[in-house]
Coordinates of C-alpha atoms and ligand atoms in Angstrom, one line a residue:
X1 CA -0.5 26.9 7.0
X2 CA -0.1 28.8 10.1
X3 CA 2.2 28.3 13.2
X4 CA -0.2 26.4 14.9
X5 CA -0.9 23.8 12.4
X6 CA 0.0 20.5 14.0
X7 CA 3.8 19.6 12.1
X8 CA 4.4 15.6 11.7
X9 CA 7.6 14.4 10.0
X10 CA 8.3 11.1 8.9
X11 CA 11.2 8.9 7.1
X12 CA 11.5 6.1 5.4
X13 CA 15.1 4.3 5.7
X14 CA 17.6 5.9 2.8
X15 CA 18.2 3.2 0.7
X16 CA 21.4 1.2 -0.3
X17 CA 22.6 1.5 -3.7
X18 CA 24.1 -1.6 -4.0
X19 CA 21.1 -3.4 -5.9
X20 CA 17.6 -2.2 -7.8
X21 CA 14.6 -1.5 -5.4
X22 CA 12.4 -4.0 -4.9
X23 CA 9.2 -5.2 -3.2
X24 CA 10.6 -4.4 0.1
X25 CA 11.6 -1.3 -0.3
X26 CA 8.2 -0.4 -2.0
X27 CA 6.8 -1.8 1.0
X28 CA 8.2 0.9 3.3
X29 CA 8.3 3.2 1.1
X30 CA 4.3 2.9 1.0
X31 CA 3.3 2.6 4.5
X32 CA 5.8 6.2 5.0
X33 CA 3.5 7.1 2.0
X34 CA 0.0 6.1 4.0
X35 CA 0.9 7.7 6.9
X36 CA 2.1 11.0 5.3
X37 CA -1.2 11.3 2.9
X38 CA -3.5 10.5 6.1
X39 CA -2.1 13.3 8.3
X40 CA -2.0 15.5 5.3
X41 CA -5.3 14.9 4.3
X42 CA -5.7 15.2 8.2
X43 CA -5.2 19.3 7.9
X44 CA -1.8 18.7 9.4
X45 CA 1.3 20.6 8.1
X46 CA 3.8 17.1 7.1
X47 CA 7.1 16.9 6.0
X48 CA 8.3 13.2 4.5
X49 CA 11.5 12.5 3.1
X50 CA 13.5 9.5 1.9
X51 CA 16.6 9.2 0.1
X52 CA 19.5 6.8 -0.7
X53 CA 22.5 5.6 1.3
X54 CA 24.9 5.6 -0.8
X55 CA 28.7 5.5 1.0
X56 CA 30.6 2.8 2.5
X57 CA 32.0 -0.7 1.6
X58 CA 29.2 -2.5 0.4
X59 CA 28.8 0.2 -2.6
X60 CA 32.0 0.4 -3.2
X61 CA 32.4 -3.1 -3.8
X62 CA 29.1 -3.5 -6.1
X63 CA 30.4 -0.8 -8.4
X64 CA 33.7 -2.4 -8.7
X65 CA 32.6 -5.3 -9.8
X66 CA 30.5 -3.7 -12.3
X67 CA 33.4 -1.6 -13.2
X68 CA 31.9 1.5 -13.0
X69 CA 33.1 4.5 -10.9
X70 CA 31.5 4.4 -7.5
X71 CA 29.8 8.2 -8.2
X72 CA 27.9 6.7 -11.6
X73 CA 26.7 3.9 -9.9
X74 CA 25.5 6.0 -7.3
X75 CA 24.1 8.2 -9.4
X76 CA 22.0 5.5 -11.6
X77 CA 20.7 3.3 -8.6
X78 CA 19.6 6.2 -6.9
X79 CA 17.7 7.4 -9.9
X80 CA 15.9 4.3 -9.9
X81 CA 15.2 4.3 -6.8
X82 CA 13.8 7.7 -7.3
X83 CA 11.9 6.2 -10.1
X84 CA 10.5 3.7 -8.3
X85 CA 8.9 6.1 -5.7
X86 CA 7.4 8.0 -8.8
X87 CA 6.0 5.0 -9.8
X88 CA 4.3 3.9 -6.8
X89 CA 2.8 7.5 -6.0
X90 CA 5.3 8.3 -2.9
X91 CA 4.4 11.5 -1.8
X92 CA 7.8 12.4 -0.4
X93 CA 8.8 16.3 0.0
X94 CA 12.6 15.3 -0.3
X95 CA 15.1 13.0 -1.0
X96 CA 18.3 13.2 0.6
X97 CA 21.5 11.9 -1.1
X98 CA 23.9 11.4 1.3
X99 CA 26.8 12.3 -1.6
X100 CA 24.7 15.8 -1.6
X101 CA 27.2 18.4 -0.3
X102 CA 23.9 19.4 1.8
X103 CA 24.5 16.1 3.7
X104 CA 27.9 15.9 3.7
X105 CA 27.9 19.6 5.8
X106 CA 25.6 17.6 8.3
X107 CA 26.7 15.0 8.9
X108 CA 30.5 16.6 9.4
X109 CA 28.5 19.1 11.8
X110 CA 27.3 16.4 13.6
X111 CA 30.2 14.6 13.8
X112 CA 32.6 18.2 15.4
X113 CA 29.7 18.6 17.7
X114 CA 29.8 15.2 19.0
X115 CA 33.7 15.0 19.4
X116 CA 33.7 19.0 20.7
X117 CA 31.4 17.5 23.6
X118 CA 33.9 14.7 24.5
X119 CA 32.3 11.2 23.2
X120 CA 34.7 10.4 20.3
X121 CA 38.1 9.2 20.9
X122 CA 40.6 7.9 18.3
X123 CA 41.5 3.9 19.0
X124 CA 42.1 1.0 17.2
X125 CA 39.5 -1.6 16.0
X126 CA 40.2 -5.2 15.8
X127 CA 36.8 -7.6 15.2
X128 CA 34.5 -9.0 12.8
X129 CA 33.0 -6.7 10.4
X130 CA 29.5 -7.8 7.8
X131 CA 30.3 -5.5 4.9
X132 CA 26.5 -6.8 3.6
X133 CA 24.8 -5.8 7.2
X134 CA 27.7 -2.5 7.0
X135 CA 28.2 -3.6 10.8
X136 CA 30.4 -4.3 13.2
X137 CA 29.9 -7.9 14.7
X138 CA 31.1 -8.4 18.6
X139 CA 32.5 -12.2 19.1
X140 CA 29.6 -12.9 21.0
X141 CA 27.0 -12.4 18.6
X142 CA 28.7 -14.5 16.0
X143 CA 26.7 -17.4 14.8
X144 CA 28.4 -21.0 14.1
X145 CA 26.8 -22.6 11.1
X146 CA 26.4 -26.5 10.5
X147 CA 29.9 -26.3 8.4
X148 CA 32.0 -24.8 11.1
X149 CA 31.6 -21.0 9.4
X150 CA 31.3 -18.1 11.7
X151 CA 28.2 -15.7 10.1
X152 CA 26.8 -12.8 11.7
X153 CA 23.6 -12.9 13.2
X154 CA 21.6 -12.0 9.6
X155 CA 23.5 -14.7 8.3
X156 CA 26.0 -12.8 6.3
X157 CA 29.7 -13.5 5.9
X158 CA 32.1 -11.2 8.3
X159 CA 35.6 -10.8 7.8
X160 CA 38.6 -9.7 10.6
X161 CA 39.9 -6.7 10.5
X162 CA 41.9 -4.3 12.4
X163 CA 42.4 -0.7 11.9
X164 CA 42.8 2.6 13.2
X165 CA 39.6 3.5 14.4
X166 CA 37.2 6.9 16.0
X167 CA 34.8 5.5 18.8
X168 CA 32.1 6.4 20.0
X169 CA 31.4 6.4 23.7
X170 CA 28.4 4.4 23.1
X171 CA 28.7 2.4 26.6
X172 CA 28.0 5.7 28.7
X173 CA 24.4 5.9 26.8
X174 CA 23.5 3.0 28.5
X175 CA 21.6 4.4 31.0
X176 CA 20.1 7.1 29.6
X177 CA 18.8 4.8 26.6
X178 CA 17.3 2.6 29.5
X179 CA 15.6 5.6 30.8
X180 CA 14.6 6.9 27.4
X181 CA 12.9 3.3 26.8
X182 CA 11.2 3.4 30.1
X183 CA 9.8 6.9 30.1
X184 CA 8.7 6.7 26.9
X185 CA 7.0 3.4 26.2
X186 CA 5.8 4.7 22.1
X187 CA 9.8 5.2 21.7
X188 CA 10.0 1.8 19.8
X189 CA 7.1 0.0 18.4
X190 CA 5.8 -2.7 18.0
X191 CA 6.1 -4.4 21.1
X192 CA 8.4 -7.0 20.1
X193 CA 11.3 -5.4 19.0
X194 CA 11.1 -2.9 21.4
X195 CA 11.8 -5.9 24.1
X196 CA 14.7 -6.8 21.7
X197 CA 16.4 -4.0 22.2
X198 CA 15.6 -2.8 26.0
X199 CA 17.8 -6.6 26.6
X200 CA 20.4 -5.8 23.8
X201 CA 20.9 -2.4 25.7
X202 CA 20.2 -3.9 29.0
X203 CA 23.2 -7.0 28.3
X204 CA 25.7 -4.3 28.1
X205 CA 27.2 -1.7 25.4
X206 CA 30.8 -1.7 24.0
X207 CA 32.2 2.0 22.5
X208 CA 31.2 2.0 18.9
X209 CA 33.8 1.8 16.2
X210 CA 32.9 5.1 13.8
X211 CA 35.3 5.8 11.6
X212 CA 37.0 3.1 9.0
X213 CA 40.5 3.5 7.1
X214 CA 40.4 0.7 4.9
X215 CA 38.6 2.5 2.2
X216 CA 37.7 5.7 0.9
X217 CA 34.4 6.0 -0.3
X218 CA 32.7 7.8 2.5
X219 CA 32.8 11.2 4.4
X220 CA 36.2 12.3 5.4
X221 CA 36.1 12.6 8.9
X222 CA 37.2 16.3 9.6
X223 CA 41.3 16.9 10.4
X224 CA 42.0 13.0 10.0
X225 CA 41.4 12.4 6.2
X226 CA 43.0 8.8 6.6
X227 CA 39.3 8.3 7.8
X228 CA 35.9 8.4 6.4
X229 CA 32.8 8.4 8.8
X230 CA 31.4 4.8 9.5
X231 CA 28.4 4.4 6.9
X232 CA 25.8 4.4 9.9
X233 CA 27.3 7.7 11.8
X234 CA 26.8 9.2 8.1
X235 CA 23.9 7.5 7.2
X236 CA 21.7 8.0 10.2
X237 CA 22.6 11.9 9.7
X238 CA 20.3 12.1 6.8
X239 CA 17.5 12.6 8.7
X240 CA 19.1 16.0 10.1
X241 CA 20.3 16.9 6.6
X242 CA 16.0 17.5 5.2
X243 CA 15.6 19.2 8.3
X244 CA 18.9 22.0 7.0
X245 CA 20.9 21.1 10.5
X246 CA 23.4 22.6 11.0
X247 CA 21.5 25.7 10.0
X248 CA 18.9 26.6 12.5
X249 CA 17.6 29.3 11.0
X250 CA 16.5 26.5 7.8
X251 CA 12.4 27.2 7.2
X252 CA 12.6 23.2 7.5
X253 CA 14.4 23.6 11.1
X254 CA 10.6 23.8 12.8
X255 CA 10.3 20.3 11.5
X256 CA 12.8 18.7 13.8
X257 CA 12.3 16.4 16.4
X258 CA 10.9 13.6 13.8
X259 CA 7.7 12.1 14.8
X260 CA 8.3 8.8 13.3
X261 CA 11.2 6.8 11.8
X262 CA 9.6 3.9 9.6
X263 CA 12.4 0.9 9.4
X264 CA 12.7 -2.3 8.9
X265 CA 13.0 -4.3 12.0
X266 CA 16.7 -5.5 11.2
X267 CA 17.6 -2.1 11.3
X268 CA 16.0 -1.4 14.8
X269 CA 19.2 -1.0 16.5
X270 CA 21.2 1.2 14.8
X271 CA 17.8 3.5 15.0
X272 CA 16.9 3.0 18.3
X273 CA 20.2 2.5 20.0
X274 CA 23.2 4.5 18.1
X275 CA 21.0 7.1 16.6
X276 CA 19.8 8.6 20.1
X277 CA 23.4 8.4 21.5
X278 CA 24.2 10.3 18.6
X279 CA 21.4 13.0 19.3
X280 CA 21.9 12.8 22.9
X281 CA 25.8 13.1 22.5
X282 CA 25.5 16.2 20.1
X283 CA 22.0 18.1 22.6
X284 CA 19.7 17.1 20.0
X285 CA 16.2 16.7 20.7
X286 CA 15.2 12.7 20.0
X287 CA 12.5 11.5 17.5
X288 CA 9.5 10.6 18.8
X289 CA 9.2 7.8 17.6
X290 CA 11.1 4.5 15.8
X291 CA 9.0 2.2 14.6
X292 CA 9.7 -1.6 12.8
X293 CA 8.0 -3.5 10.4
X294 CA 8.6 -6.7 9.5
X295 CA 9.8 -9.0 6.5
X296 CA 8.4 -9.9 3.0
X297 CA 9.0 -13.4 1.7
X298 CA 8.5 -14.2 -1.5
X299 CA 5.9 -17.3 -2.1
X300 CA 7.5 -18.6 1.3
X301 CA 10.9 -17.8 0.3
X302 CA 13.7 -14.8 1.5
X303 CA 14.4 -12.5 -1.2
X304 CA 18.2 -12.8 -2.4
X305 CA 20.3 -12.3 -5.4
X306 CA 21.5 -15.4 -5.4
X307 CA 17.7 -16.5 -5.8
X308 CA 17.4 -14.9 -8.2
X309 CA 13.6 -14.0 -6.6
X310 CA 13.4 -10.1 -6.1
X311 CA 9.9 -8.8 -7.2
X312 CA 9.7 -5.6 -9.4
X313 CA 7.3 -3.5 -7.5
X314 CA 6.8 -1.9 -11.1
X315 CA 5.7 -4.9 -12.8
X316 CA 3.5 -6.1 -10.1
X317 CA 1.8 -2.7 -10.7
X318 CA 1.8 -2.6 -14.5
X319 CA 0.2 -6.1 -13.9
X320 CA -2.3 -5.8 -11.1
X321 CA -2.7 -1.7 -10.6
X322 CA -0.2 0.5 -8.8
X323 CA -3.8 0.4 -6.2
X324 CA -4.2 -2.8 -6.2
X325 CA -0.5 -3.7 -5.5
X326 CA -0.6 -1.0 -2.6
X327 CA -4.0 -1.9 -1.2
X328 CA -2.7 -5.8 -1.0
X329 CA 0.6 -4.8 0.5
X330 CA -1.0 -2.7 3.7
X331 CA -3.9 -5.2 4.1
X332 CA -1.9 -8.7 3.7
X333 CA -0.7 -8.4 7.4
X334 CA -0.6 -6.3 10.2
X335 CA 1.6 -3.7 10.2
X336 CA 5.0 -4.6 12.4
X337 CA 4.1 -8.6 11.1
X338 CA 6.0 -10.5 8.6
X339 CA 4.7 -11.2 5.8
X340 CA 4.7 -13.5 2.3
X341 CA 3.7 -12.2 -1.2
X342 CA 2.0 -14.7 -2.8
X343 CA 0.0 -14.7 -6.4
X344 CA -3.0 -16.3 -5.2
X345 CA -3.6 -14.2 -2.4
X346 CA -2.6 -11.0 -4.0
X347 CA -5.7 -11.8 -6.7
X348 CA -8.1 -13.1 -4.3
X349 CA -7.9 -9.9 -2.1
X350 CA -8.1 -7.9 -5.7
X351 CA -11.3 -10.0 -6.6
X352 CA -13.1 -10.2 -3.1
X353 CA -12.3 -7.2 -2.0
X354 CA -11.6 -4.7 -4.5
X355 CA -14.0 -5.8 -7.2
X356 CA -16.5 -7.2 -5.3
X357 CA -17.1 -5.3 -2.0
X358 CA -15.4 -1.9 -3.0
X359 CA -16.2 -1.6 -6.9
X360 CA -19.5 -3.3 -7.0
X361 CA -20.8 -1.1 -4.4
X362 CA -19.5 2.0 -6.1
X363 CA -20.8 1.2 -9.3
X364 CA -24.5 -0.4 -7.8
X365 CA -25.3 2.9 -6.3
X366 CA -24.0 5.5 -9.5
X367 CA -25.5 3.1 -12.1
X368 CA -28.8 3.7 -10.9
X369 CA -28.3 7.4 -10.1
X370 CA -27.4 7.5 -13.5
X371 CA -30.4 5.2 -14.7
X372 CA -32.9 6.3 -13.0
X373 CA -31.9 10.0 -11.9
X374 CA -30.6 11.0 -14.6
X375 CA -27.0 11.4 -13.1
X376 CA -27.8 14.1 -11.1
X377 CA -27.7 13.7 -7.3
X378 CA -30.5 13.6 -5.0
X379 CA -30.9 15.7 -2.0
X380 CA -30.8 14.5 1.5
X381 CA -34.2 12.9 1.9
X382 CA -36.2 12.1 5.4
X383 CA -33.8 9.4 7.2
X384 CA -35.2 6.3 8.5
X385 CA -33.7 4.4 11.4
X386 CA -31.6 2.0 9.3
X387 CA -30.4 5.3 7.2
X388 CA -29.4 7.0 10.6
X389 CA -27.6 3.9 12.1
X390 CA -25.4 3.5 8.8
X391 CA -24.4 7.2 8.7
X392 CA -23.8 7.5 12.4
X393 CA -20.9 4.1 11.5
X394 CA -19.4 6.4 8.6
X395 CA -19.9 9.4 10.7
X396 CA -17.5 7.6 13.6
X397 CA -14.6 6.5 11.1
X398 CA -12.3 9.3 10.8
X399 CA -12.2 9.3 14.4
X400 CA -11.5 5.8 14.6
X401 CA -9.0 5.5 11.9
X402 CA -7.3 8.2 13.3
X403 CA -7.0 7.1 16.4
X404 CA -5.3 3.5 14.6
X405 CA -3.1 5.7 12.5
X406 CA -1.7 7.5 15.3
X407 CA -0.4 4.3 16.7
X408 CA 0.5 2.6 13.6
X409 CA -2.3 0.4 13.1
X410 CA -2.0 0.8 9.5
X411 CA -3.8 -2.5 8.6
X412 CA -6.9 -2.0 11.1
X413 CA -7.2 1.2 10.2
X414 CA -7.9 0.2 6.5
X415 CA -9.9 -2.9 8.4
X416 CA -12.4 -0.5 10.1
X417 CA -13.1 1.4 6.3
X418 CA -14.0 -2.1 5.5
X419 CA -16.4 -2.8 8.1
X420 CA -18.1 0.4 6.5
X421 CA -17.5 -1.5 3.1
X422 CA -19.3 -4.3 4.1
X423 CA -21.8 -2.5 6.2
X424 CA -23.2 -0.7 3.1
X425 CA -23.4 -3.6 1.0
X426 CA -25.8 -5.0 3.6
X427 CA -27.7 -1.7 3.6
X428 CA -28.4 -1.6 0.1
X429 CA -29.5 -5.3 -0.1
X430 CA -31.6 -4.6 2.3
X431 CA -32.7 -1.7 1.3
X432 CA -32.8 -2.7 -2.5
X433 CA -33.2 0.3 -4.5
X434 CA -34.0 -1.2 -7.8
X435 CA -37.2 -2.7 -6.2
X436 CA -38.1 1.0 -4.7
X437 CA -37.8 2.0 -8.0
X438 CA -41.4 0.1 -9.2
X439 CA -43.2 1.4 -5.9
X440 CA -41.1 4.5 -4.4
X441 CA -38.8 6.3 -6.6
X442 CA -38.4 9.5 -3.2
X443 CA -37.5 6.6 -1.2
X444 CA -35.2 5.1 -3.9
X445 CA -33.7 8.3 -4.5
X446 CA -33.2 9.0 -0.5
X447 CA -31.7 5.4 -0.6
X448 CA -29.1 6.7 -3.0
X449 CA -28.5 9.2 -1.7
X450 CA -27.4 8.1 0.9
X451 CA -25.2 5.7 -0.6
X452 CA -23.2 8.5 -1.6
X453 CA -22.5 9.5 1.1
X454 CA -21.0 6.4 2.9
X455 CA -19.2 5.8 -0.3
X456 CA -17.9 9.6 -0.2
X457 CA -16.6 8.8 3.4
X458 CA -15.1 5.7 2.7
X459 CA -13.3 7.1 -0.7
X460 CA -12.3 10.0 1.2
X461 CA -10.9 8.0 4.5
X462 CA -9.4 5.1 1.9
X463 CA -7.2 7.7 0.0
X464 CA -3.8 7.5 1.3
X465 CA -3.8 4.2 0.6
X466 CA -5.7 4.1 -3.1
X467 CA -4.2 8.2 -4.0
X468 CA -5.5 7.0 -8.1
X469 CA -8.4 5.4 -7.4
X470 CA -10.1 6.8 -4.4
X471 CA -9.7 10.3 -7.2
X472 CA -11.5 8.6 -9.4
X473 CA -14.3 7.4 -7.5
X474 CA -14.3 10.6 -5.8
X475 CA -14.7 12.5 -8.8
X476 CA -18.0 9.9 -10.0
X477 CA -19.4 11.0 -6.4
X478 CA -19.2 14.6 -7.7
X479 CA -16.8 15.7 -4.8
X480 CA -14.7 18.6 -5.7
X481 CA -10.8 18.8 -5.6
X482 CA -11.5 21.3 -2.3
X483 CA -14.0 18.3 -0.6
X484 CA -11.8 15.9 -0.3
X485 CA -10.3 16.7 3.0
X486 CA -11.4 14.9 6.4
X487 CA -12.4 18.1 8.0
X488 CA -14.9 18.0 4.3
X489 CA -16.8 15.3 4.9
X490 CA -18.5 17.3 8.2
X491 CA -20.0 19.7 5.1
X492 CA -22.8 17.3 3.4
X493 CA -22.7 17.4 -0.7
X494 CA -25.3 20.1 -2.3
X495 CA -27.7 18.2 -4.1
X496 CA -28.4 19.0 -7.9
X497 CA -24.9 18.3 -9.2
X498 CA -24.4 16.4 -12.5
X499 CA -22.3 13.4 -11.6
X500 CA -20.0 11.9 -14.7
X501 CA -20.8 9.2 -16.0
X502 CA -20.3 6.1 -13.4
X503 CA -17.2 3.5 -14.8
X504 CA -16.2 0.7 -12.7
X505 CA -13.1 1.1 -10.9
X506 CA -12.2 -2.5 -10.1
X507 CA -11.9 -5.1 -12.4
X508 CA -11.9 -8.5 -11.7
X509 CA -8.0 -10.3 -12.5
X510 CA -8.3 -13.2 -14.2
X511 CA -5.4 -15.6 -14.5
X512 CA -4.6 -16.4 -18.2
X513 CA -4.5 -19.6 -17.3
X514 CA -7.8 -19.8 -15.5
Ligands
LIG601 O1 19.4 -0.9 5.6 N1 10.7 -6.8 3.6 O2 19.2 0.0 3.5 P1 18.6 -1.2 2.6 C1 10.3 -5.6 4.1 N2 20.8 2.0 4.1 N3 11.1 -4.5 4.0 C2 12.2 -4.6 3.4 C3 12.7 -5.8 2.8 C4 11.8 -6.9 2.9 N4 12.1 -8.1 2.4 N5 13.8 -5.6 2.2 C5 14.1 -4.3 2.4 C6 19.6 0.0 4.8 N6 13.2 -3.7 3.1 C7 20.3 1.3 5.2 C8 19.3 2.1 6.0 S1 18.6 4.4 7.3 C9 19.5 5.6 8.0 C10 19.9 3.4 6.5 C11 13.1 -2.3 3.5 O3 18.7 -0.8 1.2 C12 13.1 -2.1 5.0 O4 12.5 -0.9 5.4 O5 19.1 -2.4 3.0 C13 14.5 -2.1 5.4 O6 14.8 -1.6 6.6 C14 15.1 -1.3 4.3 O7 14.3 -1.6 3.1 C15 16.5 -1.6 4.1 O8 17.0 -1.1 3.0

């Protein structure tokens, strides 16, 4: 790719290792994936990393109490987080470790550049601190609950302490984060956490405790090893680390500022507040963009340990299709929305939707191509007006999806493929090939043909979301691995070539019980 090949980088949050990766982190770990395969396929020149976040007290803890050393545990949770990207197709181009002595260099060159400017100071901390939410709770924000405990705001416990603390200067950002908001509405999306944290920063900000010396398992901060780097101030740094900062001569250095930071939207703040103060402190160029998605439940319920109610992303794969699973997940809700997993819903969508809409369409069309034309694919025949009106729709969706993708509109995006979806299925009703067959076989075969087509656009436009199957179907339309581009679909298929033998794509799920 050449210089001026537009560059888009995205992240998905590094992982804690405290716990195996579940539905949730799938979940991001997808839509990062959707986004990345779209401006890919898109001709652009992406660069998408993830990782694991594995310091601070949390993990420290959960490997004690497994008694394993800290490192090991690291090592194996992040392996299966690894594993589970594998295993839901995550196209990711690195995966940053933030025990890698890559990262460790960055985020300590991060750190000297910020103090060399003058916005770290050494202090003393004494407050409430969630070792589950890894952050520091002002008094304030404490929340009372019915039996007279103080929780923080997630609801997790907090303890007192009081050390010897770095802080950041985070209260002279306030401005300039005001300003950043302001001038740059698509900072923070969607709309509703972006208010959140304009009146979070707009209420006031205290200096930011960054350093801790109450435990060990972190960076060292550099020339005071009685501290180690608050897990955010190290954590957020990963994102430098995949672009090779401090080295700017890296290849990957072109890749920096980020286009888009995918997060969870309890972890807004630390991404949209603390991580440009960071930047801003040290003369980095900001991201473009942070944006939040919401919160899986689990049929109605919050996922917890204690629940016992995680969902494997792997087994909901192995039992419905890794496309299935994926498909359900970016159409359930709109993207930014909360959301709940449910059974039932999951195999309506896979019925309605997949089998009947998608699948049935594919395989109507290439069964009779493969009845009655012997597999081999028809030229473009003499449109009529219906014909022109249905390929002018497919002719308009890259255009459209793209302009949904841009901002984030991951679920209408995939919405306005389906309008073509069901827009075909009334064509060939209407059209009804096998009846043509008896009195027009040209017009049955122009009626196929172009089928093919508005299937070929929809396969092509539906595969960052569906990577296995949208290959598959792909490959039935005859398209080559070279064809499968956006920019392709402006260059109609030669007639004449041998299509494989159609299978269907999309079975039906049936419950055992059913
Ligand atoms: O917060 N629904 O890591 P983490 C939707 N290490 N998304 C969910 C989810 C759910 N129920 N549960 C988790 C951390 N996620 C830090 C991040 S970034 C520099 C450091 C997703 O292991 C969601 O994206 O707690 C959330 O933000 C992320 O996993 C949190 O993962």
């Amino acid at each position: 790719m050449d210089d001026m090949t537009r560059r888009f980088t995205i992240t998905t949050p590094i992982f804690y290792v405290n716990g195996a990766p579940h539905i949730g982190h799938a979940y991001t770990s997808i839509a990062a994936d959707v986004l990345a395969r779209f401006h890919r396929l898109n001709g652009e020149n992406v660069l998408f990393i993830s990782g694991t976040d594995e310091h601070g007290q949390k993990v420290e803890q959960t490997a004690a109490a497994q008694g394993i050393e800290t490192q090991a545990y690291a090592d194996k949770i992040s392996e299966d987080f690894r594993q589970m990207q594998r295993d839901m197709a995550i196209s990711t181009d690195d995966f940053i470790r933030t025990t890698d002595e890559r990262h460790k260099k960055a985020a300590t060159a991060l750190w000297n550049k910020v103090t060399e400017n003058g916005h770290i100071y050494l202090g003393a901390y004494e407050g409430w601190y969630s070792t589950r939410d890894e952050a520091f709770i002002g008094e304030d924000e404490l929340v009372t609950k019915p039996d007279g405990t103080k929780v923080a705001p997630s609801g997790a416990p907090v303890e007192r302490v009081k050390e010897p603390s770095y802080f950041f200067r985070l209260s002279d950002f306030q401005d300039r984060l005001l300003k950043l908001y302001e001038e740059n509405p698509d900072f923070i999306g969607p709309a509703g956490p972006r208010r959140e944290i304009e009146s979070f920063v707009k209420s006031g900000l205290r200096d930011l405790s960054v350093s801790r010396t109450s435990f060990k398992w972190g960076i060292p901060v550099p020339n005071d090893p009685d501290h180690v780097m608050y897990v955010w101030f190290d954590a957020l740094t990963n994102y430098l680390t995949a672009v090779g900062y401090p080295d700017l001569s890296d290849p990957r250095a072109k890749f920096w500022p980020a286009d888009l930071h995918i997060v969870g939207k309890e972890i807004a703040r630390f991404h949209c507040v603390y991580w440009p103060a960071f930047l801003m402190a040290a003369g980095i160029e900001l991201p473009k963009c942070v944006f939040a998605h919401g919160w899986w439940t689990v049929e109605g319920e919050k996922m917890s340990k204690s629940l016992g109610n995680a969902l494997d992303p792997k087994a909901l794969a192995d039992e419905f299709s890794l496309d299935a699973l994926r498909f359900f997940l970016m159409r359930e809700v709109p993207f930014g929305g909360d959301s709940n997993f449910s059974r039932r819903s999951m195999i309506t969508r896979m019925n309605v939707e997949l089998a009947n809409d998608l699948g049935n369409l594919a395989q109507r069309s290439l069964s009779q191509i493969a009845k009655n034309l012997g597999g081999v694919l028809p030229e473009r025949g003499v449109l009529t007006e219906d014909d022109q009106s249905i390929l002018a729709l497919a002719q308009i969706l890259p255009s459209i999806m793209a302009e949904q993708i841009e901002r984030k509109a991951i679920t209408e995006a995939l919405e306005e493929a389906w309008k073509l979806v069901r827009a075909a299925n009334s064509y060939i009703d209407r059209q009804a090939p096998w009846a043509l067959k008896k009195t027009n076989m040209d017009r049955m075969a122009d009626v196929l043909r172009v089928l093919v087509d508005l299937i070929r656009t929809i396969a092509t436009m539906l595969q960052p979301y569906m990577p296995i199957t949208m290959d598959k179907m792909l490959t039935q339309l005859g398209v080559e691995e070279g064809e499968r581009s956006f920019a392709a679909l402006e260059v109609p298929l030669p007639g004449g070539r041998v299509l494989p033998k159609p299978e269907g794509l999309f079975p039906r799920f049936v419950e055992e019980t059913e």
